[in-house]
XYZ file of C-alpha atoms in Angstrom:
411
model
C -27.646 -5.181 -4.467
C -24.059 -4.916 -3.333
C -21.235 -6.813 -5.246
C -17.804 -8.275 -4.109
C -14.927 -9.454 -6.522
C -11.588 -10.741 -5.677
C -9.790 -10.832 -8.782
C -7.863 -14.113 -9.862
C -4.449 -12.478 -10.177
C -1.329 -14.721 -10.640
C 0.087 -12.636 -7.876
C -1.341 -10.351 -5.387
C -4.552 -8.787 -3.925
C -7.273 -6.891 -6.086
C -10.632 -6.530 -5.027
C -13.681 -4.574 -6.398
C -16.467 -3.513 -4.266
C -19.910 -2.069 -5.222
C -22.225 -0.776 -2.662
C -24.913 1.817 -1.688
C -24.415 4.985 0.253
C -27.379 7.342 0.755
C -29.115 5.158 -2.096
C -26.526 5.933 -4.432
C -24.034 3.521 -5.949
C -20.526 3.683 -4.685
C -17.729 1.617 -6.528
C -14.031 1.253 -5.494
C -10.892 -1.018 -6.363
C -8.760 -1.610 -3.330
C -5.231 -2.620 -4.677
C -4.355 -3.914 -8.253
C -2.181 -6.947 -7.912
C 1.113 -7.422 -9.748
C 0.969 -6.455 -13.192
C -1.558 -5.107 -15.701
C -3.995 -8.131 -15.711
C -6.539 -5.992 -13.469
C -7.176 -3.730 -16.766
C -8.592 -6.627 -18.666
C -10.377 -8.290 -15.755
C -12.105 -5.014 -14.963
C -13.405 -4.789 -18.595
C -14.404 -8.203 -18.845
C -15.707 -9.098 -15.229
C -17.207 -5.603 -14.152
C -18.013 -4.226 -17.549
C -17.248 -0.561 -16.715
C -15.006 2.237 -17.572
C -14.576 4.047 -14.266
C -14.937 3.492 -10.508
C -15.508 6.179 -7.928
C -12.324 5.541 -5.611
C -9.052 3.578 -6.217
C -7.259 2.678 -2.910
C -3.605 1.507 -2.974
C -2.891 0.136 0.762
C 0.900 0.152 0.433
C 3.887 0.059 -1.729
C 4.389 -3.687 -2.355
C 4.228 -4.328 -6.341
C 1.617 -7.356 -5.737
C -0.727 -4.752 -4.505
C 0.470 -1.494 -6.093
C 1.774 -2.284 -9.583
C -1.671 -2.855 -11.088
C -2.809 0.598 -9.850
C -0.606 2.205 -12.350
C -2.119 0.235 -15.106
C -5.509 0.678 -13.914
C -5.277 4.569 -13.808
C -3.554 4.720 -16.960
C -6.638 3.204 -18.561
C -9.835 3.877 -16.462
C -11.006 6.651 -14.717
C -12.083 7.463 -10.939
C -12.963 10.249 -8.871
C -10.538 9.687 -6.260
C -7.422 7.856 -5.330
C -6.427 7.352 -1.742
C -2.709 6.887 -0.940
C -0.258 6.386 1.863
C 0.431 10.058 3.104
C 4.230 9.309 2.865
C 4.067 9.107 -0.989
C 3.202 12.626 -0.869
C 5.951 13.652 1.027
C 8.314 11.774 -1.010
C 6.838 13.439 -4.317
C 6.910 16.702 -3.100
C 10.584 16.329 -2.143
C 11.643 14.749 -5.311
C 10.437 18.146 -7.408
C 13.029 20.050 -5.848
C 15.929 17.664 -6.244
C 18.964 18.766 -8.243
C 22.812 18.742 -8.273
C 24.203 19.581 -4.843
C 20.796 18.640 -2.623
C 20.892 15.272 -4.646
C 24.536 14.632 -3.332
C 23.517 15.406 0.377
C 20.780 12.808 -0.201
C 23.244 10.175 -1.477
C 25.840 10.709 1.006
C 23.104 10.517 3.785
C 21.737 7.213 2.335
C 25.056 5.547 1.849
C 25.775 6.286 5.523
C 22.674 4.815 6.450
C 23.092 1.687 4.391
C 26.276 1.250 6.280
C 24.584 1.669 9.487
C 22.050 -0.736 8.371
C 24.657 -3.264 7.908
C 25.892 -2.712 11.628
C 22.180 -2.555 13.038
C 22.663 0.970 14.155
C 19.433 2.295 12.166
C 17.671 2.989 15.602
C 19.802 5.672 16.434
C 18.646 7.668 13.370
C 14.947 6.548 13.768
C 15.166 8.283 17.347
C 16.822 11.332 15.481
C 14.145 11.803 12.837
C 11.363 11.133 15.301
C 12.329 13.569 17.653
C 12.652 15.922 14.561
C 8.780 15.006 13.536
C 7.742 16.023 16.980
C 9.170 19.492 16.945
C 8.866 20.247 13.065
C 6.014 22.836 12.253
C 7.104 23.272 8.627
C 4.268 21.864 6.414
C 2.992 21.467 2.867
C -0.659 23.114 3.330
C -2.235 21.106 0.526
C 0.300 18.496 -0.945
C -1.439 18.067 -4.181
C -1.665 21.740 -5.065
C 1.967 22.081 -4.193
C 2.883 19.238 -6.396
C 0.928 20.609 -9.520
C 2.184 24.154 -8.907
C 5.980 23.437 -8.846
C 6.278 20.116 -10.908
C 7.255 22.306 -13.865
C 9.642 24.481 -12.137
C 13.269 24.945 -13.229
C 15.607 22.653 -10.665
C 18.940 23.434 -9.523
C 21.373 21.615 -11.555
C 25.102 20.996 -11.381
C 26.984 19.005 -13.947
C 29.586 17.970 -11.356
C 27.003 15.551 -10.098
C 25.080 12.664 -11.665
C 21.399 14.664 -11.621
C 18.737 12.969 -9.609
C 16.285 12.433 -12.464
C 18.754 10.819 -14.474
C 20.002 8.598 -11.359
C 16.501 7.352 -10.760
C 15.572 6.677 -14.259
C 18.831 4.785 -14.894
C 18.377 2.851 -12.155
C 14.757 2.137 -12.346
C 15.076 0.927 -15.874
C 18.305 -1.147 -15.450
C 19.845 1.107 -18.454
C 23.370 0.717 -16.743
C 23.291 -3.030 -16.212
C 25.866 -3.819 -18.835
C 28.462 -1.454 -17.426
C 27.333 -1.697 -13.816
C 30.846 -1.518 -12.382
C 31.522 2.034 -14.488
C 28.070 3.267 -13.130
C 28.893 2.265 -9.645
C 32.231 4.169 -9.845
C 30.558 7.214 -11.494
C 28.110 7.282 -8.491
C 30.821 6.698 -5.752
C 33.250 9.379 -7.368
C 30.363 11.892 -8.032
C 29.356 11.726 -4.337
C 32.602 10.971 -2.600
C 31.357 7.759 -1.267
C 34.599 5.881 -1.537
C 34.445 2.187 -2.084
C 30.929 1.527 -3.059
C 30.141 -2.405 -2.685
C 27.876 -4.145 -5.069
C 25.906 -5.410 -2.330
C 25.443 -1.850 -0.775
C 24.599 -0.571 -4.385
C 22.075 -3.502 -4.871
C 20.041 -2.195 -1.752
C 20.259 1.248 -2.887
C 18.887 0.065 -6.545
C 15.971 -1.797 -4.911
C 15.050 1.171 -2.897
C 15.343 3.556 -6.008
C 13.468 1.401 -7.886
C 10.567 1.358 -5.716
C 10.888 5.216 -5.019
C 9.918 5.378 -8.774
C 6.745 3.449 -8.447
C 5.660 5.490 -5.734
C 5.752 8.678 -7.844
C 4.357 7.051 -10.892
C 1.033 6.455 -9.241
C 0.881 9.915 -7.945
C 2.218 11.170 -11.352
C -0.770 9.502 -13.250
C -3.463 10.744 -10.710
C -2.182 14.474 -10.849
C -1.647 14.310 -14.558
C -5.327 13.027 -15.063
C -6.893 15.793 -12.652
C -7.927 12.829 -9.982
C -8.404 14.090 -6.616
C -5.596 12.454 -4.287
C -6.507 11.985 -0.499
C -3.687 11.131 1.466
C -3.924 8.680 4.806
C -1.128 8.465 7.318
C -0.673 5.296 9.380
C -1.251 5.989 12.957
C -1.671 3.579 16.005
C -3.662 6.172 17.469
C -5.662 7.210 14.907
C -9.270 7.955 15.791
C -12.277 6.302 14.270
C -13.757 8.799 11.913
C -16.724 8.042 9.795
C -17.267 10.516 6.998
C -20.503 10.871 5.880
C -19.953 10.579 2.206
C -17.218 7.922 2.228
C -18.037 4.258 1.567
C -14.872 3.167 3.249
C -13.701 3.747 6.733
C -10.096 4.143 7.626
C -9.284 2.083 10.698
C -5.634 2.499 11.276
C -4.918 5.771 9.562
C -6.198 9.562 9.384
C -6.440 11.495 6.189
C -4.090 14.459 6.239
C -4.320 17.715 4.462
C -1.084 19.351 5.737
C 2.179 17.270 5.367
C 5.534 17.629 7.011
C 8.559 18.669 4.891
C 11.651 16.599 4.901
C 14.272 18.913 5.959
C 17.347 16.967 4.501
C 18.171 14.184 2.371
C 19.197 11.492 5.266
C 15.605 11.621 6.506
C 13.999 11.025 2.889
C 16.206 7.878 2.455
C 15.672 6.738 5.980
C 11.852 6.684 5.400
C 12.588 4.783 2.321
C 15.261 2.322 3.805
C 12.773 1.582 6.783
C 9.733 0.926 3.969
C 11.610 -1.032 1.420
C 14.213 -3.101 3.604
C 12.617 -3.527 6.975
C 9.245 -4.412 5.796
C 7.630 -1.847 8.315
C 5.118 -1.035 5.274
C 3.520 -4.403 5.348
C 2.981 -4.228 8.949
C 1.544 -0.909 8.525
C -0.653 -1.467 5.457
C -3.702 0.662 5.344
C -6.850 -1.152 6.776
C -10.174 -0.196 5.701
C -13.752 -1.370 6.190
C -17.031 -0.889 4.252
C -19.659 0.652 6.145
C -21.183 -1.499 8.937
C -24.656 0.276 9.335
C -25.880 -1.137 6.143
C -28.663 -3.879 7.307
C -28.733 -5.304 3.601
C -24.977 -5.950 3.232
C -22.553 -7.160 6.177
C -19.321 -5.422 5.950
C -15.916 -6.127 4.061
C -12.793 -5.819 6.255
C -9.586 -5.331 3.949
C -6.586 -6.098 5.741
C -3.714 -5.789 3.218
C -0.539 -7.113 4.777
C -1.250 -5.480 7.926
C -0.157 -6.855 11.194
C -3.285 -5.189 12.919
C -1.189 -3.837 15.450
C -3.035 -0.374 15.768
C -6.213 -1.804 17.337
C -7.841 -1.753 14.156
C -10.165 -4.755 14.952
C -11.279 -3.045 18.090
C -12.336 0.029 16.199
C -14.477 -2.242 13.558
C -17.895 -3.390 14.006
C -17.948 -7.139 12.946
C -21.452 -8.807 11.630
C -22.659 -12.130 10.807
C -21.798 -13.058 7.222
C -18.983 -10.448 6.778
C -16.282 -10.788 4.441
C -12.557 -10.708 5.767
C -9.508 -10.468 3.206
C -6.909 -12.834 4.659
C -4.030 -10.720 6.136
C -1.050 -10.806 3.825
C -2.131 -14.104 1.974
C -1.960 -16.271 4.794
C 1.844 -15.510 5.662
C 3.659 -17.070 8.706
C 4.725 -13.210 9.670
C 0.705 -12.438 10.062
C -0.127 -14.794 12.829
C -0.787 -12.122 15.135
C -3.407 -10.372 12.838
C -5.260 -13.644 12.498
C -5.316 -13.781 16.304
C -6.695 -10.508 16.651
C -9.335 -11.259 14.016
C -10.307 -14.427 15.810
C -10.513 -13.278 19.411
C -12.742 -10.261 17.988
C -14.909 -12.990 16.333
C -15.145 -15.208 19.221
C -15.705 -12.158 21.714
C -18.655 -10.558 19.716
C -20.187 -14.073 18.821
C -20.050 -14.037 15.580
C -21.285 -17.209 13.802
C -20.455 -16.624 9.983
C -17.351 -15.412 8.324
C -16.088 -15.509 4.610
C -12.448 -15.229 4.450
C -11.102 -14.319 1.095
C -7.539 -14.835 0.133
C -5.629 -12.901 -2.560
C -3.035 -15.244 -3.810
C 0.707 -14.343 -2.935
C 3.998 -16.009 -2.921
C 4.079 -16.386 0.672
C 4.986 -19.248 3.210
C 1.693 -20.349 4.670
C 1.297 -20.824 8.294
C -0.656 -23.196 10.199
C -3.062 -20.374 11.177
C -4.501 -20.096 7.698
C -3.949 -23.705 6.787
C -5.866 -25.216 9.567
C -6.737 -22.330 12.320
C -9.268 -20.343 10.272
C -11.511 -23.318 9.997
C -11.624 -23.974 13.720
C -13.149 -20.827 14.790
C -16.549 -20.808 16.181
C -19.482 -20.962 13.770
C -19.683 -21.381 10.142
C -16.574 -20.259 8.759
C -15.826 -20.265 4.938
C -12.708 -19.870 3.095
C -12.033 -18.703 -0.421
C -8.818 -18.617 -2.391
C -8.441 -16.905 -5.899
C -5.694 -19.341 -6.695
C -7.651 -22.499 -6.109
C -10.907 -20.853 -7.822
C -11.190 -21.484 -11.478
C -12.855 -18.127 -11.885
C -12.885 -14.714 -9.925
C -14.531 -15.071 -6.642
C -17.826 -13.117 -6.829
C -20.272 -12.349 -4.002
C -23.666 -10.425 -4.100
C -25.501 -9.268 -1.239
C -28.903 -11.368 -0.567
C -31.343 -11.367 2.289
C -28.633 -9.342 4.497
C -25.771 -12.079 3.461
C -23.099 -12.309 1.195
C -23.565 -14.921 -1.367
C -21.271 -16.542 -3.729
C -22.316 -15.769 -7.502
C -20.541 -19.658 -8.749
C -18.005 -21.747 -7.667
C -17.636 -25.088 -5.495
C -20.666 -25.065 -3.063
C -18.550 -26.126 -0.480
C -17.248 -24.863 2.982
C -13.533 -24.541 1.949
C -12.496 -23.675 -1.165
C -8.486 -23.860 -0.970
C -6.214 -26.892 -1.292
C -3.022 -24.704 -0.713
C -0.534 -26.031 1.858
């Protein structure tokens, strides 16, 4: 018997799935919501102390923050993370004095370009470098573990990278913010660093540390990390012993190195300021060849722009996690799913929404229920408890809750 749970989070997505593969139970956590509630929920609802796989689909705090708390408390065999996190982690190992200065200077220039809409010029430059770059880390996890304690270059003339990240992330400078801004500005020759640009810089660095924390916890606990790189052209690869199928990413064992600081901060700027990271959330499906259990499609905040839906196999009674909590920015994702349902003649789907603080669009409020067949909609905010399903007679059946078609009153 398979199980699916959508935890009732105050904010964000967090799902538990338990299924069988080759007659062996496999359990997974997909995203952890915003905060540490996943720790108590997992203990009370699931009643275990480990899972096989923990997946973090992207960096947003309402998906990633709870992963830190979960990994600090429970054990697992594997953690699946976005590949760019590994590159950022490996790059951070080697930063100190003068190299940090180059990174800060590069990022400051990018911030100014961002303000004047010139970012695309850097995007083309970096994409060209990626195509010609043959310099790789062969095994990113081994590289990190082998080098994380190595001495770093230091230079008292500069604010050291570690101190900078720690101070910004933990707001230790807030009472003397103007003094800190001047220190950073003078140290790296940035001239008149405005508070507006510095606040963007601060938010970006804070996200940067969150990324590193998840990788650090897994590495410290000896958990195997598997890295998945978003790709519109990712081939469909179904690995024999994996209970989840990547639909818009490919597993990478070799990672390209960053050559210079501008590239690091450019990627951070794109991820954290231009919301590319949402559209490029990793999308997974459970196995669709299980005759006893319909698949579960985990959409996270994806815009489903990489033909993910065309690669997946839909079946009657499947569970679909609502893209980006029903946000206006994800209407395209809904249309892709709707077209797939209609073209395949799917008669019954269960849409599950993890609550998020987004502006709901008409596609979520009304259009889901207009899809052909018996569509049901479940909302973790509107349910009084966690949303729980078990597989029974080849269908997903809700364990408890309101026995009506639409369990959502959000508008």
